[in-house]
CSV table of C-alpha atoms and ligand atoms in Angstrom, one decimal:
chain,number,residue,atom,x,y,z
A,136,MET,CA,0.0,0.0,0.0
A,137,GLU,CA,3.0,2.3,0.4
A,138,LYS,CA,3.1,3.1,-3.3
A,139,TYR,CA,-0.6,3.8,-3.4
A,140,THR,CA,-0.3,6.1,-0.4
A,141,ASP,CA,2.6,7.9,-2.0
A,142,LYS,CA,0.8,8.3,-5.3
A,143,LYS,CA,-2.5,9.5,-3.6
A,144,ARG,CA,-0.5,12.1,-1.6
A,145,ARG,CA,1.0,13.3,-4.9
A,146,ASN,CA,-2.4,13.3,-6.4
A,147,GLN,CA,-3.4,15.8,-3.7
A,148,VAL,CA,-0.5,18.1,-4.8
A,149,PHE,CA,-1.5,17.6,-8.4
A,150,GLN,CA,-5.0,18.8,-7.6
A,151,ASN,CA,-3.7,22.3,-6.8
A,152,PHE,CA,-1.8,22.6,-10.1
A,153,ILE,CA,-4.4,21.1,-12.4
A,154,GLU,CA,-7.4,23.0,-11.1
A,155,LYS,CA,-7.0,26.1,-13.3
A,156,PHE,CA,-6.9,23.9,-16.5
A,157,ILE,CA,-10.0,21.7,-16.0
A,158,GLY,CA,-13.7,22.1,-15.3
A,159,GLU,CA,-15.6,21.4,-12.1
A,160,LYS,CA,-16.7,17.9,-13.2
A,161,GLN,CA,-13.3,16.7,-14.1
A,162,MET,CA,-11.9,18.3,-10.9
A,163,GLU,CA,-14.4,16.1,-8.9
A,164,LEU,CA,-12.9,13.0,-10.6
A,165,VAL,CA,-9.4,14.1,-9.9
A,166,LYS,CA,-10.2,14.8,-6.2
A,167,ASP,CA,-12.0,11.4,-5.9
A,168,CYS,CA,-9.2,9.5,-7.7
A,169,GLY,CA,-8.1,6.5,-5.7
A,170,THR,CA,-10.2,7.3,-2.6
A,171,PHE,CA,-11.7,3.9,-2.7
A,172,LEU,CA,-9.6,0.8,-3.6
A,173,ALA,CA,-10.7,-2.8,-3.5
A,174,PHE,CA,-8.1,-5.5,-3.7
A,175,VAL,CA,-8.3,-9.3,-3.8
A,176,THR,CA,-5.7,-11.2,-1.8
A,177,ASN,CA,-4.5,-14.7,-1.1
A,178,ARG,CA,-4.7,-16.6,2.2
A,179,GLU,CA,-1.3,-15.3,3.4
A,180,GLN,CA,-2.1,-11.8,2.1
A,181,THR,CA,1.3,-11.8,0.4
A,182,LYS,CA,-0.2,-11.0,-3.0
A,183,LYS,CA,-2.8,-8.2,-3.7
A,184,LYS,CA,-4.4,-7.4,-6.9
A,185,LEU,CA,-6.4,-4.2,-7.5
A,186,TYR,CA,-10.0,-5.3,-8.2
A,187,LYS,CA,-12.1,-2.2,-8.1
A,188,ASN,CA,-11.2,1.5,-8.0
A,189,ASN,CA,-12.3,5.0,-8.9
A,190,MET,CA,-9.4,6.4,-10.9
A,191,CYS,CA,-9.7,9.8,-12.6
A,192,LYS,CA,-7.7,8.7,-15.7
A,193,ASN,CA,-6.1,12.1,-16.2
A,194,ARG,CA,-2.8,11.5,-17.9
A,195,PHE,CA,-0.9,13.9,-15.5
A,196,CYS,CA,-2.4,12.4,-12.4
A,197,PRO,CA,0.4,10.6,-10.5
A,198,MET,CA,-1.8,7.7,-9.5
A,199,CYS,CA,-3.2,7.2,-13.0
A,200,ALA,CA,0.0,7.8,-14.9
A,201,TRP,CA,1.6,5.1,-12.7
A,202,ARG,CA,-1.2,2.6,-13.2
A,203,LYS,CA,-1.2,3.2,-17.0
A,204,ALA,CA,2.6,2.8,-17.2
A,205,ARG,CA,2.2,-0.7,-15.8
A,206,LYS,CA,-0.4,-1.7,-18.4
A,207,ASP,CA,1.5,-0.1,-21.2
A,208,ALA,CA,4.7,-1.8,-20.2
A,209,LEU,CA,3.0,-5.2,-20.4
A,210,GLY,CA,1.6,-4.3,-23.8
A,211,LEU,CA,5.0,-3.3,-25.0
A,212,SER,CA,6.4,-6.6,-23.7
A,213,LEU,CA,3.7,-8.6,-25.6
A,214,MET,CA,4.4,-6.6,-28.8
A,215,MET,CA,8.1,-7.3,-28.5
A,216,GLN,CA,7.5,-11.0,-27.9
A,217,HIS,CA,5.3,-11.1,-31.0
A,218,VAL,CA,7.8,-9.1,-33.2
A,219,LYS,CA,10.6,-11.3,-32.0
A,220,GLN,CA,8.9,-14.7,-32.3
A,221,VAL,CA,6.7,-14.2,-35.4
A,222,GLU,CA,8.7,-11.6,-37.3
A,223,LYS,CA,12.1,-13.0,-36.1
A,224,LYS,CA,13.5,-9.6,-35.2
A,225,GLU,CA,15.9,-8.2,-32.6
A,226,PHE,CA,15.8,-4.8,-30.9
A,227,ILE,CA,18.0,-1.8,-30.3
A,228,PHE,CA,17.3,1.0,-27.9
A,229,LEU,CA,18.2,4.5,-29.0
A,230,THR,CA,18.1,7.7,-27.0
A,231,LEU,CA,18.2,11.0,-28.8
A,232,THR,CA,18.6,14.3,-27.1
A,233,THR,CA,19.5,17.9,-27.7
A,234,PRO,CA,20.7,20.7,-25.4
A,235,ASN,CA,18.4,21.8,-22.6
A,236,VAL,CA,15.8,24.6,-23.2
A,237,LYS,CA,14.0,27.1,-21.0
A,238,ALA,CA,10.3,26.8,-20.3
A,239,GLN,CA,9.2,29.3,-22.9
A,240,ASP,CA,11.0,27.3,-25.6
A,241,LEU,CA,9.9,23.9,-24.6
A,242,GLU,CA,6.8,23.6,-26.9
A,243,ASN,CA,8.7,24.8,-29.9
A,244,GLU,CA,11.6,22.5,-29.1
A,245,ILE,CA,9.3,19.5,-29.1
A,246,LYS,CA,8.0,20.4,-32.6
A,247,LYS,CA,11.6,20.7,-33.8
A,248,TYR,CA,12.3,17.2,-32.3
A,249,ASN,CA,9.5,15.7,-34.3
A,250,LEU,CA,10.8,17.2,-37.5
A,251,SER,CA,14.3,16.2,-36.8
A,252,PHE,CA,13.3,12.6,-36.0
A,253,GLY,CA,11.3,12.6,-39.3
A,254,ARG,CA,14.5,13.5,-41.2
A,255,LEU,CA,16.5,10.9,-39.4
A,256,VAL,CA,14.2,8.0,-40.2
A,257,LYS,CA,14.0,9.0,-43.8
A,258,ARG,CA,17.8,8.5,-44.2
A,259,LYS,CA,18.5,5.7,-46.6
A,260,LYS,CA,20.7,3.9,-44.1
A,261,VAL,CA,18.1,4.1,-41.3
A,262,MET,CA,15.3,3.0,-43.6
A,263,GLY,CA,17.4,0.0,-44.5
A,264,MET,CA,17.8,-1.3,-41.0
A,265,MET,CA,14.6,-0.1,-39.2
A,266,LYS,CA,11.7,-2.6,-39.4
A,267,GLY,CA,9.5,-0.7,-37.0
A,268,TYR,CA,9.8,1.5,-33.9
A,269,VAL,CA,8.1,2.7,-30.8
A,270,ARG,CA,9.1,6.2,-29.9
A,271,LYS,CA,8.5,8.0,-26.6
A,272,LEU,CA,8.9,11.6,-25.8
A,273,GLU,CA,10.2,12.3,-22.3
A,274,ILE,CA,11.0,15.6,-20.6
A,275,THR,CA,13.2,15.9,-17.6
A,276,TYR,CA,13.6,19.0,-15.5
A,277,ASN,CA,16.9,20.3,-14.2
A,278,ARG,CA,16.4,22.1,-10.9
A,279,GLU,CA,19.8,23.8,-10.7
A,280,ARG,CA,19.7,25.3,-14.1
A,281,ASP,CA,15.9,25.7,-14.2
A,282,ASP,CA,15.6,24.2,-17.7
A,283,PHE,CA,14.2,21.3,-19.5
A,284,ASN,CA,15.5,18.4,-21.5
A,285,PRO,CA,13.1,16.8,-24.0
A,286,HIS,CA,14.4,13.6,-25.4
A,287,PHE,CA,13.3,10.6,-27.4
A,288,HIS,CA,13.5,7.0,-26.4
A,289,VAL,CA,13.3,4.8,-29.5
A,290,LEU,CA,12.9,1.0,-29.5
A,291,ILE,CA,13.8,-0.2,-33.0
A,292,ALA,CA,13.1,-3.6,-34.5
A,293,VAL,CA,16.0,-4.9,-36.7
A,294,ASN,CA,16.8,-8.1,-38.6
A,295,GLN,CA,18.6,-10.8,-36.7
A,296,SER,CA,21.5,-10.4,-39.1
A,297,TYR,CA,21.7,-6.6,-38.3
A,298,PHE,CA,24.6,-6.9,-35.8
A,299,LYS,CA,26.8,-8.9,-38.1
A,300,ASP,CA,26.0,-7.1,-41.4
A,301,SER,CA,28.5,-4.3,-41.7
A,302,LYS,CA,26.7,-2.8,-44.7
A,303,VAL,CA,23.5,-2.4,-42.7
A,304,TYR,CA,24.8,-1.9,-39.1
A,305,ILE,CA,24.9,1.7,-37.8
A,306,SER,CA,27.6,2.5,-35.2
A,307,GLN,CA,27.1,4.9,-32.3
A,308,LYS,CA,29.3,7.3,-34.1
A,309,GLU,CA,27.2,7.2,-37.2
A,310,TRP,CA,24.0,7.7,-35.2
A,311,LEU,CA,25.5,10.8,-33.6
A,312,LYS,CA,26.5,12.2,-36.9
A,313,MET,CA,23.1,11.6,-38.5
A,314,TRP,CA,21.3,13.1,-35.4
A,315,GLN,CA,23.6,16.2,-35.6
A,316,GLU,CA,22.7,16.5,-39.3
A,317,ALA,CA,18.9,15.9,-38.7
A,318,THR,CA,18.8,18.5,-36.0
A,319,GLY,CA,21.2,20.9,-37.6
A,320,MET,CA,23.1,21.0,-34.3
A,321,PRO,CA,26.7,19.9,-34.6
A,322,GLU,CA,27.2,20.8,-30.9
A,323,ILE,CA,25.3,17.6,-29.8
A,324,THR,CA,27.8,15.3,-28.3
A,325,GLN,CA,25.8,12.3,-27.2
A,326,VAL,CA,23.6,9.7,-28.7
A,327,HIS,CA,23.0,6.5,-26.7
A,328,VAL,CA,22.4,3.2,-28.4
A,329,GLN,CA,22.4,-0.3,-27.2
A,330,LYS,CA,21.2,-3.8,-28.1
A,331,VAL,CA,18.2,-4.9,-26.1
A,332,LYS,CA,19.4,-8.1,-24.4
A,333,GLN,CA,16.1,-9.7,-23.6
A,334,ASN,CA,12.7,-8.8,-22.2
A,335,ASN,CA,14.1,-6.5,-19.6
A,336,ASN,CA,11.3,-5.2,-17.3
A,337,LYS,CA,13.2,-2.1,-16.2
A,338,GLU,CA,13.7,-1.0,-19.8
A,339,LEU,CA,10.1,-1.7,-20.7
A,340,TYR,CA,8.9,0.3,-17.8
A,341,GLU,CA,11.3,3.1,-18.6
A,342,MET,CA,9.8,3.1,-22.1
A,343,ALA,CA,6.1,2.9,-21.0
A,344,LYS,CA,6.2,5.4,-18.1
A,345,TYR,CA,4.7,8.8,-18.6
A,346,SER,CA,6.7,11.5,-20.3
A,347,GLY,CA,7.5,13.4,-17.1
A,348,LYS,CA,8.3,12.2,-13.6
A,349,ASP,CA,5.7,13.5,-11.1
A,350,SER,CA,8.7,14.4,-8.8
A,351,ASP,CA,9.7,16.8,-11.6
A,352,TYR,CA,6.4,18.3,-12.8
A,353,LEU,CA,4.9,18.6,-9.3
A,354,ILE,CA,7.7,20.9,-8.0
A,355,ASN,CA,5.7,24.0,-8.4
A,356,GLN,CA,2.9,25.5,-10.5
A,357,LYS,CA,5.3,27.2,-13.0
A,358,ILE,CA,7.0,23.9,-13.9
A,359,PHE,CA,3.7,22.1,-14.0
A,360,ASP,CA,2.4,24.7,-16.5
A,361,ALA,CA,5.4,24.2,-18.7
A,362,TYR,CA,4.9,20.4,-18.8
A,363,TYR,CA,1.1,20.7,-19.2
A,364,LYS,CA,1.3,23.1,-22.1
A,365,SER,CA,3.9,21.2,-24.0
A,366,LEU,CA,2.4,17.8,-23.5
A,367,LYS,CA,-1.3,18.3,-23.5
A,368,GLY,CA,-2.9,16.6,-26.5
A,369,LYS,CA,0.4,15.3,-27.7
A,370,GLN,CA,0.9,11.7,-28.6
A,371,ILE,CA,3.4,10.3,-26.2
A,372,LEU,CA,4.0,6.8,-27.7
A,373,VAL,CA,4.3,6.7,-31.4
A,374,TYR,CA,4.3,3.3,-33.3
A,375,SER,CA,5.6,2.6,-36.7
A,376,GLY,CA,6.1,-0.4,-39.1
A,377,LEU,CA,6.0,-3.8,-37.3
A,378,PHE,CA,5.2,-2.1,-34.0
A,379,LYS,CA,2.2,-0.4,-35.6
A,380,GLU,CA,1.0,-3.7,-36.8
A,381,ALA,CA,1.7,-5.3,-33.4
A,382,LYS,CA,-0.2,-2.5,-31.7
A,383,LYS,CA,-3.3,-3.3,-33.7
A,384,LEU,CA,-3.1,-7.0,-32.8
A,385,LEU,CA,-2.7,-6.1,-29.2
A,386,LYS,CA,-5.7,-3.8,-29.3
A,387,ASP,CA,-7.8,-6.5,-31.0
A,388,GLY,CA,-6.8,-9.0,-28.2
A,389,LYS,CA,-4.8,-11.1,-30.7
A,390,LEU,CA,-1.8,-11.1,-28.5
A,391,ASP,CA,-3.7,-12.3,-25.4
A,392,HIS,CA,-2.3,-15.8,-25.9
A,393,LEU,CA,1.1,-14.4,-24.9
A,394,LYS,CA,-0.2,-13.2,-21.5
A,395,GLU,CA,0.6,-15.2,-18.4
A,396,ILE,CA,-2.0,-16.7,-16.2
A,397,ASP,CA,-1.9,-15.5,-12.6
A,398,PRO,CA,-1.3,-18.5,-10.4
A,399,THR,CA,-2.4,-16.8,-7.2
A,400,GLU,CA,-5.5,-18.2,-5.4
A,401,TYR,CA,-7.4,-15.1,-4.4
A,402,LEU,CA,-9.7,-15.8,-1.4
A,403,TYR,CA,-10.5,-12.4,0.2
A,404,LEU,CA,-11.5,-8.9,-0.6
A,405,ILE,CA,-10.0,-6.0,1.3
A,406,TYR,CA,-11.0,-2.4,1.0
A,407,TYR,CA,-9.0,0.8,1.5
A,408,ALA,CA,-10.6,4.2,2.0
A,409,TRP,CA,-8.6,7.4,1.8
A,410,ASN,CA,-8.7,9.5,4.9
A,411,GLN,CA,-7.0,12.8,4.2
A,412,THR,CA,-3.4,11.5,4.6
A,413,GLU,CA,-3.6,7.7,4.6
A,414,TYR,CA,-5.6,4.7,3.7
A,415,LEU,CA,-7.8,3.0,6.2
A,416,GLU,CA,-7.9,-0.7,5.8
A,417,SER,CA,-11.1,-2.8,6.1
A,418,GLU,CA,-11.5,-6.3,7.5
A,419,LEU,CA,-11.1,-9.2,5.1
A,420,HIS,CA,-14.2,-10.3,3.3
A,421,GLU,CA,-14.3,-13.8,1.9
A,422,LEU,CA,-15.0,-14.0,-1.8
A,423,THR,CA,-18.1,-15.8,-2.8
A,424,GLU,CA,-17.6,-18.9,-5.0
A,425,GLU,CA,-18.9,-17.0,-8.0
A,426,GLU,CA,-16.4,-14.2,-7.4
A,427,LYS,CA,-13.6,-16.7,-7.0
A,428,GLN,CA,-14.4,-18.2,-10.3
A,429,LYS,CA,-14.5,-14.9,-12.0
A,430,ILE,CA,-11.2,-13.6,-10.4
A,431,ASN,CA,-8.9,-16.6,-10.2
A,432,HIS,CA,-6.9,-18.1,-13.1
A,433,GLN,CA,-7.1,-14.9,-15.2
A,434,THR,CA,-4.4,-13.4,-17.3
A,435,ILE,CA,-1.9,-10.9,-15.9
A,436,ASN,CA,-2.6,-7.5,-17.5
A,437,GLU,CA,0.1,-5.3,-16.1
A,438,LEU,CA,3.8,-5.5,-15.4
A,439,GLU,CA,5.1,-5.1,-11.9
A,440,GLU,CA,7.7,-2.4,-12.1
A,441,ASP,CA,10.0,-3.8,-9.5
A,442,GLN,CA,10.4,-7.4,-10.5
B,623,LIG,ZN1,-6.1,9.8,-11.2
């Protein structure tokens, strides 16, 4: 429950910052978010699964962004399994960045990023090796310098032969040169690229989590406003090629066979009600036979971030 308590407290901070941007009705939902949580749990109470909730679904809400990241991370993991097994691909992870910008330039910088990225992926060499990608926009805030760093995380599907084919393979040095050219910024000194070893939960979660850390964008109203204005209505995860196809399969439930079945035997219901600063726990309620049948032996639909 620690994580929920932490996120609900952050949701309360978030309420102050979001209020001026949304209507009364939405505001009610944000205030109510996560005030009531029902979990199912096993005999030893070592495993808890969220069963019912009243989440607000605002993408900036710390509680909801965290919940969504866990679902998206699992989706990403399923898409990668599909692209690896069926399409016989491997993956590389590319991080593209440019020098930091001040708040007033953030929105414009993101537009420039999109254009630069468009130029990069249209390069002949990149088109030759890239079989699809998932791209995420992320923004970090630097407290000391009071500026922002937007950057792209890109997961790229490549042929299995990519790493041994010197005609197709792109070295870190080449990526840097191409990114400098695409942005028109020769002063960029870093591009990070690495082979994705296997289904690494940490990397997946990194990719799926929301564009900003709540510890960054909830520092004060001014910083929140900068994040809000530059991210509102923007597509955070962009899919292309094989990943675009995989995304459609995922949406249509056609990757469900890749999901794992939860082996936990859930026996009890337990409720938590938010009381200003903490959750109050109810007694255990035994599940009815009908509930047990409905809840047990179901697929796992989200990725635990700390596995
Ligand atoms: Zn919420």
